[in-house]
Coordinates of C-alpha atoms and ligand atoms in Angstrom, one line a residue:
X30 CA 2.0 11.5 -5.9
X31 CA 0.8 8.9 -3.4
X32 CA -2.2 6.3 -4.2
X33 CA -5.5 7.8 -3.6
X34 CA -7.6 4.8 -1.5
X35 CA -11.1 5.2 -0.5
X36 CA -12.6 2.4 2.0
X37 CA -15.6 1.6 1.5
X38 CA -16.9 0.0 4.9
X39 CA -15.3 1.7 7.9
X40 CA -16.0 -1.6 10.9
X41 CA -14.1 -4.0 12.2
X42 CA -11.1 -4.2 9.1
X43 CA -11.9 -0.9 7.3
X44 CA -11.3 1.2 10.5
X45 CA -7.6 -1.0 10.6
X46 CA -7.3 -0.5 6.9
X47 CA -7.7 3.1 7.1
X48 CA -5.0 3.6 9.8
X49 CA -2.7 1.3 8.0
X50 CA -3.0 3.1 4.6
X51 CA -2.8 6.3 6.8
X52 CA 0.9 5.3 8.6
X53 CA 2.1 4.5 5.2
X54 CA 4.1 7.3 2.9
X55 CA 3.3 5.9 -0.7
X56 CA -0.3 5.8 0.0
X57 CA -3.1 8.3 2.0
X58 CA -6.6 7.8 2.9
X59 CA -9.2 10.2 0.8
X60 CA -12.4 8.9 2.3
X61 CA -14.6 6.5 3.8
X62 CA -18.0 4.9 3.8
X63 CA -20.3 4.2 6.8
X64 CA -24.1 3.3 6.5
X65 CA -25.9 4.1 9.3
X66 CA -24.5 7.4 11.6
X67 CA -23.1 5.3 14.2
X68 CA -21.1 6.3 17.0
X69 CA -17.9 4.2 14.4
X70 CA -19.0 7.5 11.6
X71 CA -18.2 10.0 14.6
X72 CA -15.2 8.4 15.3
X73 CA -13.9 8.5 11.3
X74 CA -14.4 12.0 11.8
X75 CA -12.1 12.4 14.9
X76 CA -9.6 10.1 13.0
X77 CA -9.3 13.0 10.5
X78 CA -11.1 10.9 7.3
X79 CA -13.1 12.7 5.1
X80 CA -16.6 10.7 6.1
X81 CA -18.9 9.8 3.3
X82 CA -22.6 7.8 3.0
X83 CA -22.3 4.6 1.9
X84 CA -25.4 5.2 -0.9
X85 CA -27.3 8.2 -2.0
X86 CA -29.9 7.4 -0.4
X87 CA -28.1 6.6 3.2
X88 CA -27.2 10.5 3.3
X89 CA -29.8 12.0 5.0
X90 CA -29.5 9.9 8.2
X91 CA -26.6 11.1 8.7
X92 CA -27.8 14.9 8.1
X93 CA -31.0 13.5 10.7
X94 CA -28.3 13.0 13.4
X95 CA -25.9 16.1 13.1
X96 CA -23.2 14.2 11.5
X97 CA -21.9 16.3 8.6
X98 CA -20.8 14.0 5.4
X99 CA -18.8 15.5 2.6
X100 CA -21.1 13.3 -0.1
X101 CA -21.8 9.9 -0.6
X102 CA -19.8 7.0 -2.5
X103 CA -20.3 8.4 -5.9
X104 CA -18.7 11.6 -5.0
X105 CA -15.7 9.7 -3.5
X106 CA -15.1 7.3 -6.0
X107 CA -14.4 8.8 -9.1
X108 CA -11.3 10.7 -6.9
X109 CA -10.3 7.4 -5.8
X110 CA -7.0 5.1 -7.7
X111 CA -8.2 2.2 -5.4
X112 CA -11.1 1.0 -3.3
X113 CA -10.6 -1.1 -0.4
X114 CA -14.0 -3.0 0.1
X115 CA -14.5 -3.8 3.9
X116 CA -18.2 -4.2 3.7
X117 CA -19.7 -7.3 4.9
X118 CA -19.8 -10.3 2.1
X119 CA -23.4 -10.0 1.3
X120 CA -22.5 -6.9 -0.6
X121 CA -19.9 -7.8 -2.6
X122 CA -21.5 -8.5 -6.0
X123 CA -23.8 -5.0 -6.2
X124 CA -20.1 -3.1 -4.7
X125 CA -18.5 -5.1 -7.6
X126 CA -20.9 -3.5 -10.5
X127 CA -20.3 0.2 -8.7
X128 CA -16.7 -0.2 -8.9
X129 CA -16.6 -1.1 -12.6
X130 CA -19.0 1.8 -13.2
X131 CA -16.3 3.9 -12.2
X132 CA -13.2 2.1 -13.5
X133 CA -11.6 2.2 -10.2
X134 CA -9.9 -0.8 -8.5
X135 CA -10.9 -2.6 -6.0
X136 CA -9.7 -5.0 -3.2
X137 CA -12.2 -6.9 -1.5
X138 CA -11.7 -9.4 1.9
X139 CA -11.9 -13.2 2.7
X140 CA -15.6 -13.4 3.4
X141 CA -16.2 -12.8 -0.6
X142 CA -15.6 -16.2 -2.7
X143 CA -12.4 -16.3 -4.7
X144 CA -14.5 -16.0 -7.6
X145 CA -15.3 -12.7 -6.8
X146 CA -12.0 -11.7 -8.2
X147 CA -10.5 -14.7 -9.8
X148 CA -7.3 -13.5 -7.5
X149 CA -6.7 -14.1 -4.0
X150 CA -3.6 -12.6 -2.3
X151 CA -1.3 -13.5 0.2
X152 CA 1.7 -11.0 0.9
X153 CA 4.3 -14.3 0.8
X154 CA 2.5 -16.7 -0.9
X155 CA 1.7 -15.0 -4.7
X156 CA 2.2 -11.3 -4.3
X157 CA 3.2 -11.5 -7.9
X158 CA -0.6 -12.3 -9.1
X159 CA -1.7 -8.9 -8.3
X160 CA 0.6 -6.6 -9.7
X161 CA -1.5 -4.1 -11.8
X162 CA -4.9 -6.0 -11.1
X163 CA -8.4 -4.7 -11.0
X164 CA -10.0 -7.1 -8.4
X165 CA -7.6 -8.8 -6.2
X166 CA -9.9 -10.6 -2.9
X167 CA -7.4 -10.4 0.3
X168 CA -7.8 -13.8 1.7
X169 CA -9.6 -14.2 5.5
X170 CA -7.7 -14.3 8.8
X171 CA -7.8 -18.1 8.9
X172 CA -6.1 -18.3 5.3
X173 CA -3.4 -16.0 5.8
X174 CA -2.9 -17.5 8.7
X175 CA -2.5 -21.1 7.4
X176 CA -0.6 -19.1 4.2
X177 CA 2.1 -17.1 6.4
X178 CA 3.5 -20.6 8.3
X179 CA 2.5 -22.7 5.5
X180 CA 4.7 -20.9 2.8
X181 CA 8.2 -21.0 4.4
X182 CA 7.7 -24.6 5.1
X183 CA 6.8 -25.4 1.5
X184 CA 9.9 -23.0 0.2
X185 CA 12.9 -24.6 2.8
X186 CA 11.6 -27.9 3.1
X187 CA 8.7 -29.4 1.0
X188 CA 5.1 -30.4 2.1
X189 CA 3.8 -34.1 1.4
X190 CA 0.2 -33.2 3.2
X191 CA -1.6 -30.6 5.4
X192 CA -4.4 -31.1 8.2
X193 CA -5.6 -28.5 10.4
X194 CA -8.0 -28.3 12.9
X195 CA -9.4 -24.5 13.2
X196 CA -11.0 -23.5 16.6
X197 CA -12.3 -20.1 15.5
X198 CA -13.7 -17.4 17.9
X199 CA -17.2 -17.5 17.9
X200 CA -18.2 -13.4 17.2
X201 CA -15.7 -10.4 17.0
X202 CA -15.7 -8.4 20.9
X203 CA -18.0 -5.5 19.5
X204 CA -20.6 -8.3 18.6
X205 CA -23.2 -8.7 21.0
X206 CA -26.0 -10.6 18.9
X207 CA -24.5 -13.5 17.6
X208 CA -22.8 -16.8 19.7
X209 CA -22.0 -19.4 20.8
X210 CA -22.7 -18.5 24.5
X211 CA -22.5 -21.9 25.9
X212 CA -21.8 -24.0 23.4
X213 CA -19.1 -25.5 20.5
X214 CA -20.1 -25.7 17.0
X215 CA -18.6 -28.3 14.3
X216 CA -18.3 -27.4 11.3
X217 CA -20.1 -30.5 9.5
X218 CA -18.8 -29.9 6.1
X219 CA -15.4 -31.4 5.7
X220 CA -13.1 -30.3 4.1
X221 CA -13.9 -26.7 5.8
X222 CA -13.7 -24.0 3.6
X223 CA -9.9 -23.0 4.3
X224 CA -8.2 -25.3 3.0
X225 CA -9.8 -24.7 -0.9
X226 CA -9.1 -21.2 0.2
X227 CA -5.3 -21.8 0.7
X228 CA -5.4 -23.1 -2.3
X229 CA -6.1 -20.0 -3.9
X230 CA -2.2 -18.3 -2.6
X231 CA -1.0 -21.9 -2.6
X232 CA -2.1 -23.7 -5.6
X233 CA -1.9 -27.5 -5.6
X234 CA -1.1 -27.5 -2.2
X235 CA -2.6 -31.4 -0.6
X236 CA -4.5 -29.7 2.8
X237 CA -7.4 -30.5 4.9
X238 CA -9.7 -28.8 7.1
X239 CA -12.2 -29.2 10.1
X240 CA -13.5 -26.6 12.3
X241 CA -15.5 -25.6 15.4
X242 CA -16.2 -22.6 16.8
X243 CA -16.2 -21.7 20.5
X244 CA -17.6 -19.0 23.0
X245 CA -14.5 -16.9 22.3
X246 CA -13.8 -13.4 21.1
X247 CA -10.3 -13.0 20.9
X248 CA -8.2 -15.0 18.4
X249 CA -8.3 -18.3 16.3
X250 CA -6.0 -21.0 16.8
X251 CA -5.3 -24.2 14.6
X252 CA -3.6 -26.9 15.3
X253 CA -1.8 -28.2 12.4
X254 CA -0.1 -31.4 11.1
X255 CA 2.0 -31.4 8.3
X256 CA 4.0 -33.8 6.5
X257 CA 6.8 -33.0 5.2
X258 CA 9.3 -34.1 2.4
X259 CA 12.7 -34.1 4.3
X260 CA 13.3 -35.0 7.8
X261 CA 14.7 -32.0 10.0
X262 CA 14.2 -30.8 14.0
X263 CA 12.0 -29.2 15.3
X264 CA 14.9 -26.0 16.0
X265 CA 15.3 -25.8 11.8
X266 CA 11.4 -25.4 12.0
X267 CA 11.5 -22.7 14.0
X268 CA 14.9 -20.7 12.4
X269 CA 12.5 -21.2 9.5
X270 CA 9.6 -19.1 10.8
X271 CA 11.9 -16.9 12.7
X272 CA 13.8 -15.8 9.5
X273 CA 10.0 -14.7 8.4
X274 CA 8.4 -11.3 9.4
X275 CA 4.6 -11.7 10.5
X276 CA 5.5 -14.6 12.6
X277 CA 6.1 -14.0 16.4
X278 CA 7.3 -16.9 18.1
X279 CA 5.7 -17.1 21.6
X280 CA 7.0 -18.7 25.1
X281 CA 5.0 -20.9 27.3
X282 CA 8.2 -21.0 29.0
X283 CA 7.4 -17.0 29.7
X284 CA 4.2 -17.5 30.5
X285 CA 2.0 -17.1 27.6
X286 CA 0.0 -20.4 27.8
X287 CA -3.3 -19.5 25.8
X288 CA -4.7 -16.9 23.7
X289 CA -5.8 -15.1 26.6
X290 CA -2.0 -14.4 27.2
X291 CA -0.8 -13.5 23.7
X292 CA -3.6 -11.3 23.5
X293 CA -2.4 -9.5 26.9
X294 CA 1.4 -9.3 24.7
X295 CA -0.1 -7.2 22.1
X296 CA -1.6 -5.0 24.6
X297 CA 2.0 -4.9 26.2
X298 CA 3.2 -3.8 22.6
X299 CA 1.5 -0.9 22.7
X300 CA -0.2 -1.3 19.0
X301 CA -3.0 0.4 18.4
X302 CA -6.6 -1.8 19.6
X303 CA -4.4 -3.7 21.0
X304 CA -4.0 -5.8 17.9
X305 CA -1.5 -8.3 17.1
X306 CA -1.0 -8.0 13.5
X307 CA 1.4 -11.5 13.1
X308 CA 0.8 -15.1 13.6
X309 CA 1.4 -16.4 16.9
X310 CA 3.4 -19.8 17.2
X311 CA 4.1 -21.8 20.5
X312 CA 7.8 -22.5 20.6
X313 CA 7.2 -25.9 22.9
X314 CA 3.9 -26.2 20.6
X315 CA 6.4 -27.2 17.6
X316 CA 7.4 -31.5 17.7
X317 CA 8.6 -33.3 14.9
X318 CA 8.4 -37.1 14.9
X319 CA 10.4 -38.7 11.5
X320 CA 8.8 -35.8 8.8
X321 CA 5.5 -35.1 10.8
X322 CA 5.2 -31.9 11.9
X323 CA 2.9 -30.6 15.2
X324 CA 2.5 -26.9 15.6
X325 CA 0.1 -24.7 17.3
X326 CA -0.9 -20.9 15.9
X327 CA -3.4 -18.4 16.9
X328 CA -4.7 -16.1 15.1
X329 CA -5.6 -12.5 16.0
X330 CA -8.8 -12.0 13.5
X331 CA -9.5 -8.7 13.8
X332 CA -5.6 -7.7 12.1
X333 CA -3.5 -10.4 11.1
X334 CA -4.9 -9.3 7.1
X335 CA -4.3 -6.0 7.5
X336 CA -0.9 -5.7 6.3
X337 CA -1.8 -7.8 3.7
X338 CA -4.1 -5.6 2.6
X339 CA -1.2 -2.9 2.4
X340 CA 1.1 -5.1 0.0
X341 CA -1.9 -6.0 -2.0
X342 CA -2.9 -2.1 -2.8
X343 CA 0.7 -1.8 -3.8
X344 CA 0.7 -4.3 -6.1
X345 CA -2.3 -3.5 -7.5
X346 CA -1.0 -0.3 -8.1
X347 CA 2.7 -1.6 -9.3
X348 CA 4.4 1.0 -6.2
X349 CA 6.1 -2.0 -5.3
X350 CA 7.3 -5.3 -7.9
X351 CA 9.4 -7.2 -5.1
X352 CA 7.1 -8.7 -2.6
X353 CA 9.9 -8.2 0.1
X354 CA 10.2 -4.2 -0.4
X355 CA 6.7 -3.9 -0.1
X356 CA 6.9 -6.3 3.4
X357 CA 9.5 -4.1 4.5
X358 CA 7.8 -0.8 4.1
X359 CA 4.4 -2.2 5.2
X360 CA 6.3 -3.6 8.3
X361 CA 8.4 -0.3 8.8
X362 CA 5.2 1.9 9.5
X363 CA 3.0 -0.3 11.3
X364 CA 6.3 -1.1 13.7
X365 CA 5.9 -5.3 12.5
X366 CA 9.0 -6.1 13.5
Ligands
NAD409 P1 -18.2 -5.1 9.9 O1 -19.6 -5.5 10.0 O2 -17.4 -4.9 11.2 O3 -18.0 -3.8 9.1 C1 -18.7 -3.6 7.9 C2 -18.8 -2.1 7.6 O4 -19.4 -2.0 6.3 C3 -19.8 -1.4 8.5 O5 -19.1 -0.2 8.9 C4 -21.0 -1.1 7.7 O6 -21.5 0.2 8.1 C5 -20.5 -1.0 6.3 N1 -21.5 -1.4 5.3 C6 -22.7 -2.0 5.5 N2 -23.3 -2.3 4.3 C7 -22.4 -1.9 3.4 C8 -22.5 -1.8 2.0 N3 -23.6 -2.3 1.3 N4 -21.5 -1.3 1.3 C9 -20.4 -0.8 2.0 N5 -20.3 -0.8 3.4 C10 -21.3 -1.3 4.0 O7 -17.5 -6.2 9.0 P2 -16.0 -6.7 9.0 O8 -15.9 -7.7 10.1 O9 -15.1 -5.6 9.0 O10 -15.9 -7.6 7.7 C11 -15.7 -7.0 6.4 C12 -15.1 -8.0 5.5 O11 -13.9 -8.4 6.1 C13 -16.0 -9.3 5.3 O12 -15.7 -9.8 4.1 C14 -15.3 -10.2 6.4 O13 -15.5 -11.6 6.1 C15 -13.9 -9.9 6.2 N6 -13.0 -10.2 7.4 C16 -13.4 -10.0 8.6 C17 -12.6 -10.3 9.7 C18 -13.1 -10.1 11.1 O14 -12.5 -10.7 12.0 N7 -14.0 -9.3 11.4 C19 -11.4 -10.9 9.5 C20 -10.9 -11.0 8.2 C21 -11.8 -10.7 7.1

């Protein structure tokens, strides 16, 4: 019988998550949450998900606007194996206490502290930690970022040191409210928080981070400086990453020269949003001088964790032991090639 998954926050990642459990055969979707009958709750509806109120007493807003719920969380939980948390961090610690109420797992998402969970999860990195977990906390979309070139590197050749620069995207596209408009942000507090968060997938692992953010919607992108333990080319570098699924090489060469361009690719892929679910790397981006390593990789925010999220619920729920067969079948149905 396939894993039964609730998602408890259907926005930005749980509408993804919910699509991604959806394509897959091991798994299906047997509800989600949404607070407030937005026109996102109408939508689930369309999708085919059973639509349920996020709390009791969030139920009859929906009933208010005409938008028929089959119950609220506590009637979908106790039918649930697993719980994918998507709600925003704030909530984690109350969703926490729910989820233990009803002995059901539960996966929450990078804005929730590692300590949430005492395990954070990155498909290459430390699938292993997972396997039959309670609480396992999918790491953000800068982390698994920084984890899915990061890894290979440490595997084939060794890493002495890590610094990266992250110029993150200001608000998501739906996000109206928030900025910068006109203006770039530093980060002050150095190290950022993602490199103690790759630490997390990658422990012991000597990196640094700084970060701004920018009037941007679309994408992350770091630029990243690593030394290494052995000399080797820049072409080695690449064969590495090109061995790896989740990592798409791009061409300035063919005319993707920013974010704006890689974002325009994934449209061209025909993926659903238009999302771009690997890490993009500029091929003339990557220079080597003696072991120092220069690269460039942007991140698409919105759906470079969702896979992740995927491998995590099988290992939470053992389908999968072997990290690669779980990559594979992810891969397979959300056409990651
Ligand atoms: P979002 O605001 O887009 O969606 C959150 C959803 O949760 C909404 O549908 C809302 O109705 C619902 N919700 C509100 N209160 C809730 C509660 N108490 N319990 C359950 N659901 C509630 O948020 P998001 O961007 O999808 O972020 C969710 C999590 O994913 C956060 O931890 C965030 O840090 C992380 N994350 C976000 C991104 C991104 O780019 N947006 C990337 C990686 C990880």
């Amino acid at each position: 019988m396939s894993v039964q998954v609730a998602i408890n926050g259907y926005g930005t990642i749980g509408k993804r998550v919910a699509d991604a459990v959806s394509a897959q055969d091991d798994m299906e979707v047997i509800g989600v949450t949404k607070f407030r009958p937005t026109i996102e709750a109408e939508i689930a509806i369309e999708a085919g998900y059973p639509l349920y109120a996020g709390a009791p007493e969030k139920k009859a807003a929906f009933d208010a606007a005409g938008i028929s719920v089959d119950g609220t969380i506590n009637d979908l939980l106790p039918a649930a194996d697993i719980v994918v948390d998507c709600a925003p961090e704030r909530f984690g610690a109350a969703n926490k206490r729910m989820y233990e109420k009803a002995g059901v797992k539960a996966i929450f998402q990078g804005g929730e502290k590692h300590e949430r969970t005492g395990v954070s999860f990155n498909s290459f990195a430390n699938y292993a930690q997972a396997l039959g977990q309670q609480f396992v906390r999918v790491v953000s979309c800068n982390t698994t970022g920084l984890c899915r070139t990061l890894h290979p590197l440490s595997e084939k050749f060794g890493i002495g040191n890590v610094k990266s620069v992250i110029v993150r995207r200001g608000v998501d596209p739906h996000d109206s409210e928030k900025g910068p408009v006109n203006a770039i942000i530093p980060v002050l507090k150095v190290p950022s928080h993602h490199g103690p968060d790759v630490r997390t997938c990658m422990p012991g692992l000597d990196i640094q981070t700084m970060a701004v953010a920018v009037p941007t919607t679309l994408m992350h992108l770091h630029s990243n400086i690593v030394e290494l333990a052995v000399e080797v080319g820049p072409k080695e570098v690449l064969a590495a990453w090109e061995d790896m699924p989740r990592i798409k090489i791009v061409d300035h060469a063919k005319g993707i020269t920013s974010t704006a361009q890689v974002m325009e690719l994934a449209r061209d892929l025909g993926r659903k949003r238009a999302d771009l679910n690997e890490i993009a790397v500029w091929r003339e981006g990557v220079h080597v001088v003696g072991s120092t390593l220069y690269y460039y990789q942007a991140i698409h925010q919105e759906s470079d964790v969702i896979p992740e999220n995927i491998d995590c619920i099988r290992a939470m729920m053992e389908l999968e032991t072997d990290n690669r067969a779980s990559i594979r079948r992810t891969n397979r149905a959300l056409r990651i090639t």
